Coordinates of C-alpha atoms in Angstrom, one line a residue:
A1 CA -2.8 22.3 14.8
T2 CA -1.9 24.4 11.9
G3 CA -0.5 22.2 9.3
A4 CA 2.5 24.2 8.7
P5 CA 5.9 22.0 8.2
M6 CA 8.1 21.9 11.0
R7 CA 11.4 20.4 9.4
V8 CA 12.4 19.1 6.1
L9 CA 14.9 16.2 6.2
T10 CA 16.7 15.7 2.6
P11 CA 19.9 14.3 2.4
Q12 CA 21.9 14.3 -1.0
R13 CA 22.8 11.1 -2.5
P14 CA 26.4 10.9 -3.9
D15 CA 25.3 11.6 -7.4
G16 CA 23.8 14.9 -6.4
K17 CA 20.2 13.9 -6.8
Q18 CA 17.7 14.0 -3.9
W19 CA 16.6 10.7 -2.2
R20 CA 13.0 9.5 -2.9
Y21 CA 11.6 7.9 0.1
Y22 CA 9.1 5.2 0.3
A23 CA 8.3 4.7 4.0
V24 CA 8.9 6.6 7.3
A25 CA 8.8 5.6 10.9
M26 CA 9.3 7.7 14.2
S27 CA 10.0 7.0 17.8
S28 CA 10.3 9.4 20.5
H29 CA 14.1 10.2 19.5
F30 CA 14.3 9.3 15.8
V31 CA 12.9 9.8 12.4
A32 CA 13.9 7.0 10.0
A33 CA 13.1 6.8 6.2
I34 CA 14.0 4.1 3.4
D35 CA 14.3 5.0 -0.2
T36 CA 11.9 3.7 -2.9
M37 CA 14.3 0.8 -4.1
G38 CA 15.3 -0.3 -0.5
R39 CA 18.9 0.6 -1.0
A40 CA 19.4 2.8 2.1
A41 CA 17.7 3.8 5.4
H42 CA 18.6 7.1 6.8
V43 CA 17.9 8.1 10.4
W44 CA 17.6 11.7 12.1
D45 CA 17.5 13.3 15.5
A46 CA 14.0 14.0 15.9
D47 CA 14.4 17.4 17.7
T48 CA 17.4 18.8 15.8
G49 CA 17.2 17.2 12.4
T50 CA 20.7 16.2 12.5
Q51 CA 21.6 13.1 10.5
L52 CA 22.9 10.0 12.5
A53 CA 23.0 6.9 10.4
E54 CA 23.0 5.8 6.7
L55 CA 22.2 1.9 6.8
K56 CA 22.6 -0.2 3.7
N57 CA 19.9 -2.5 2.4
D58 CA 19.5 -5.1 -0.3
A59 CA 17.9 -3.0 -2.9
S60 CA 15.2 -5.6 -3.9
A61 CA 12.6 -3.0 -4.7
S62 CA 10.4 -3.7 -1.9
A63 CA 11.2 -1.4 1.0
S64 CA 10.1 -1.4 4.6
L65 CA 11.2 -0.4 8.0
A66 CA 9.9 0.0 11.5
L67 CA 11.3 1.5 14.7
S68 CA 10.5 0.2 18.2
P69 CA 8.4 2.5 20.4
S70 CA 11.5 3.0 22.6
G71 CA 13.8 3.7 19.7
R72 CA 16.2 1.1 20.7
W73 CA 15.7 -1.1 17.8
L74 CA 15.3 -0.2 14.0
A75 CA 14.0 -3.0 11.4
T76 CA 14.6 -2.6 7.7
S77 CA 14.4 -4.6 4.5
G78 CA 14.9 -3.8 0.9
G79 CA 12.6 -6.8 0.3
D80 CA 14.9 -9.9 0.6
D81 CA 15.7 -10.1 4.1
V82 CA 15.2 -8.1 7.5
R83 CA 18.0 -6.4 9.0
G84 CA 17.7 -5.5 12.6
F85 CA 20.0 -2.5 14.1
D86 CA 21.0 -1.5 17.6
T87 CA 20.1 2.1 17.5
S88 CA 22.9 2.9 20.4
T89 CA 25.7 1.9 17.9
W90 CA 23.9 1.5 14.5
K91 CA 25.3 -2.0 14.2
Q92 CA 23.3 -4.7 12.7
V93 CA 22.4 -7.2 15.4
A94 CA 20.1 -9.6 13.6
T95 CA 18.9 -11.0 10.1
I96 CA 15.5 -12.4 9.4
A97 CA 15.5 -14.3 6.3
G98 CA 12.9 -13.4 3.7
P99 CA 12.3 -13.5 0.6
R100 CA 10.2 -10.6 -0.6
V101 CA 9.5 -9.2 2.8
R102 CA 6.6 -6.5 2.3
S103 CA 5.7 -5.1 6.0
L104 CA 7.1 -4.9 9.5
G105 CA 5.7 -3.8 12.9
F106 CA 7.0 -3.8 16.4
D107 CA 5.4 -4.9 19.6
P108 CA 4.8 -1.7 21.5
I109 CA 5.8 -3.4 24.8
G110 CA 8.0 -6.3 24.1
L111 CA 11.0 -7.4 22.0
R112 CA 8.8 -8.8 19.1
L113 CA 8.5 -7.9 15.5
A114 CA 5.7 -8.9 13.1
V115 CA 6.8 -9.6 9.6
G116 CA 4.5 -10.0 6.4
T117 CA 5.6 -11.3 3.0
Y118 CA 4.6 -10.9 -0.5
D119 CA 4.0 -14.9 -0.4
G120 CA 1.5 -14.4 2.1
D121 CA 3.6 -15.3 5.3
A122 CA 2.6 -13.7 8.5
S123 CA 5.1 -14.3 11.6
I124 CA 6.3 -13.0 14.9
W125 CA 10.0 -12.9 15.6
E126 CA 12.1 -12.0 18.7
V127 CA 14.6 -9.0 18.5
P128 CA 17.5 -9.0 18.5
S129 CA 17.8 -12.7 18.5
G130 CA 16.1 -13.0 15.1
V131 CA 14.2 -16.4 16.2
R132 CA 10.8 -17.0 15.0
V133 CA 8.3 -17.5 17.9
R134 CA 4.9 -17.5 16.0
S135 CA 3.8 -18.6 12.6
L136 CA 0.4 -16.8 11.9
R137 CA -0.1 -17.8 8.3
D138 CA 1.9 -19.0 5.6
A139 CA 0.0 -18.8 2.2
G140 CA -2.3 -16.4 0.8
A141 CA -2.3 -12.8 -1.1
S142 CA 0.7 -10.5 0.0
V143 CA 0.7 -9.1 3.5
D144 CA 1.3 -5.5 2.9
A145 CA 0.6 -4.1 6.5
V146 CA 1.0 -5.4 9.9
A147 CA 0.6 -4.1 13.5
F148 CA 0.3 -5.1 17.0
S149 CA -2.3 -3.5 19.4
R150 CA -0.8 -1.1 22.0
D151 CA -0.7 -3.7 24.7
G152 CA 1.0 -6.4 22.6
V153 CA -2.0 -8.7 23.1
L154 CA -3.3 -8.8 19.4
V155 CA -1.4 -8.6 16.1
A156 CA -3.1 -7.9 12.8
A157 CA -2.3 -8.4 9.1
A158 CA -4.0 -7.1 6.0
S159 CA -3.3 -8.7 2.6
R160 CA -3.4 -7.4 -1.1
D161 CA -7.0 -8.9 -1.5
G162 CA -8.4 -6.9 1.2
T163 CA -8.7 -9.5 4.0
E164 CA -7.8 -8.2 7.5
Q165 CA -6.9 -10.9 10.3
V166 CA -6.5 -10.4 13.9
W167 CA -4.7 -13.1 16.1
D168 CA -3.8 -13.4 19.5
A169 CA -0.1 -12.7 19.7
A170 CA 0.6 -15.2 22.3
S171 CA -1.1 -18.3 21.1
G172 CA -1.3 -17.5 17.5
G173 CA -4.9 -18.2 17.5
L174 CA -7.3 -16.4 14.9
R175 CA -9.6 -14.0 16.6
T176 CA -11.4 -12.5 13.7
Q177 CA -11.2 -12.1 10.0
F178 CA -13.0 -9.6 7.7
N179 CA -12.9 -7.5 4.5
S180 CA -13.7 -3.6 4.8
H181 CA -12.3 -2.4 1.5
H182 CA -12.6 -5.6 -1.1
D183 CA -9.4 -4.2 -2.3
K184 CA -5.5 -3.7 -1.4
I185 CA -4.9 -2.5 1.9
H186 CA -1.8 -0.2 2.7
A187 CA -1.8 0.5 6.4
V188 CA -3.6 -1.0 9.6
E189 CA -3.5 0.3 12.9
F190 CA -5.2 -0.5 16.4
S191 CA -7.1 2.1 18.5
L192 CA -5.6 3.1 21.9
S193 CA -8.1 0.6 23.7
G194 CA -7.4 -2.0 21.0
D195 CA -11.2 -2.6 20.3
L196 CA -10.9 -0.8 17.0
I197 CA -8.8 -1.0 14.1
L198 CA -8.4 1.2 10.9
S199 CA -7.3 0.2 7.6
A200 CA -6.3 2.5 4.6
G201 CA -7.0 1.3 1.2
E202 CA -6.6 1.3 -2.5
D203 CA -10.1 2.6 -2.7
G204 CA -9.3 5.8 -1.2
A205 CA -10.9 5.4 2.0
V206 CA -10.0 4.7 5.5
V207 CA -12.5 2.5 7.4
V208 CA -12.4 2.0 11.3
S209 CA -13.9 -1.6 12.3
N210 CA -14.8 -3.2 15.4
V211 CA -11.9 -5.8 16.3
A212 CA -14.4 -8.4 17.9
T213 CA -17.0 -8.5 15.4
G214 CA -15.2 -7.3 12.1
M215 CA -17.9 -4.9 11.5
P216 CA -17.2 -1.4 10.0
V217 CA -17.9 1.4 12.3
V218 CA -17.2 4.4 10.0
R219 CA -16.0 4.8 6.6
M220 CA -13.9 8.0 6.0
E221 CA -13.6 9.0 2.2
G222 CA -12.6 12.2 0.2
P223 CA -9.2 11.7 -1.3
K224 CA -9.1 11.0 -5.1
G225 CA -6.3 8.7 -4.9
L226 CA -5.2 5.6 -2.9
I227 CA -4.5 6.1 0.8
F228 CA -1.0 4.8 1.6
A229 CA -0.7 5.6 5.4
A230 CA -3.3 6.4 8.2
H231 CA -3.0 6.5 12.0
F232 CA -5.1 7.6 14.9
D233 CA -4.0 10.1 17.2
S234 CA -3.0 9.6 20.7
E235 CA -6.4 9.3 21.8
S236 CA -7.9 7.7 18.8
R237 CA -10.4 10.4 18.5
R238 CA -9.2 11.7 15.1
V239 CA -7.6 10.0 12.1
V240 CA -4.8 11.2 9.7
G241 CA -4.6 9.8 6.1
A242 CA -2.1 10.6 3.4
S243 CA -3.2 10.0 -0.2
F244 CA -1.4 9.6 -3.5
D245 CA -3.3 12.7 -4.8
G246 CA -1.0 14.7 -2.8
T247 CA -3.3 15.6 0.3
A248 CA -3.3 14.6 3.9
R249 CA -6.7 14.7 5.6
V250 CA -7.8 14.7 9.2
W251 CA -11.1 13.1 10.0
D252 CA -13.3 13.4 13.3
A253 CA -13.6 9.6 14.1
A254 CA -15.0 10.0 17.6
S255 CA -18.5 10.9 17.1
P256 CA -19.8 8.1 14.6
Y257 CA -18.6 5.3 17.0
R258 CA -21.5 5.5 19.3
R259 CA -23.8 6.3 16.3
W260 CA -23.1 2.8 14.9
D261 CA -22.2 0.7 17.6
S262 CA -24.7 -1.8 19.4
P263 CA -24.8 -3.6 22.8
Q264 CA -23.6 -7.2 22.8
I265 CA -26.4 -9.9 22.8
G266 CA -27.5 -10.7 26.3
A267 CA -25.9 -7.4 27.7

């Protein structure tokens, strides 16, 4: 509502310097962040700001992490492997072999984790068993962003060449494929209803597209640097994006949808 900072979470390193974080995730109870080199992930209580855990990683300079919506499971990677932690004990309960893991995303309603790699592999794994249940693709450009729809029915992967692909999460069948940026994509996320998907790119734009057709609905621009992270609000009426130019922007993403949408053929 105001843009005012609410809390600053900055633990000190043993050498007295501050950690530099690459990615952050949040559930109803926890905030988690992993450093730029993938050496360690820190977890705080979301209400009090108290640090709860420091979890070691493989430090392969390709950090990623994800929290399950319930907050029960945390997945982290320094790049080589994925490590699954039980947040009730902070003990590692699963390992998913890499190498060169680039992106992680939990199923909002089930115990599944989507994993994307630098080698172009995208797959779905069970948590906490660490068993692969679905291979979505096994080659292509680096998969730098993955996401499930909020009902767990669909899963999306975005590649470094700008390609976005959406699959049926149960069967692994490809639903649609499109390219809204023609450039590297850093983040993807489904809307509340699952009929729209946003992508944030190297081109400094957030694009909202129709999942069924792959057609762009609205393109939101303004930042002078690439947009590294973007999210819908709880009702998918607004979009927030954080740019390398040091700004965070909030766009009204509701009104353009009807303006550019068209009825299905035969409707």
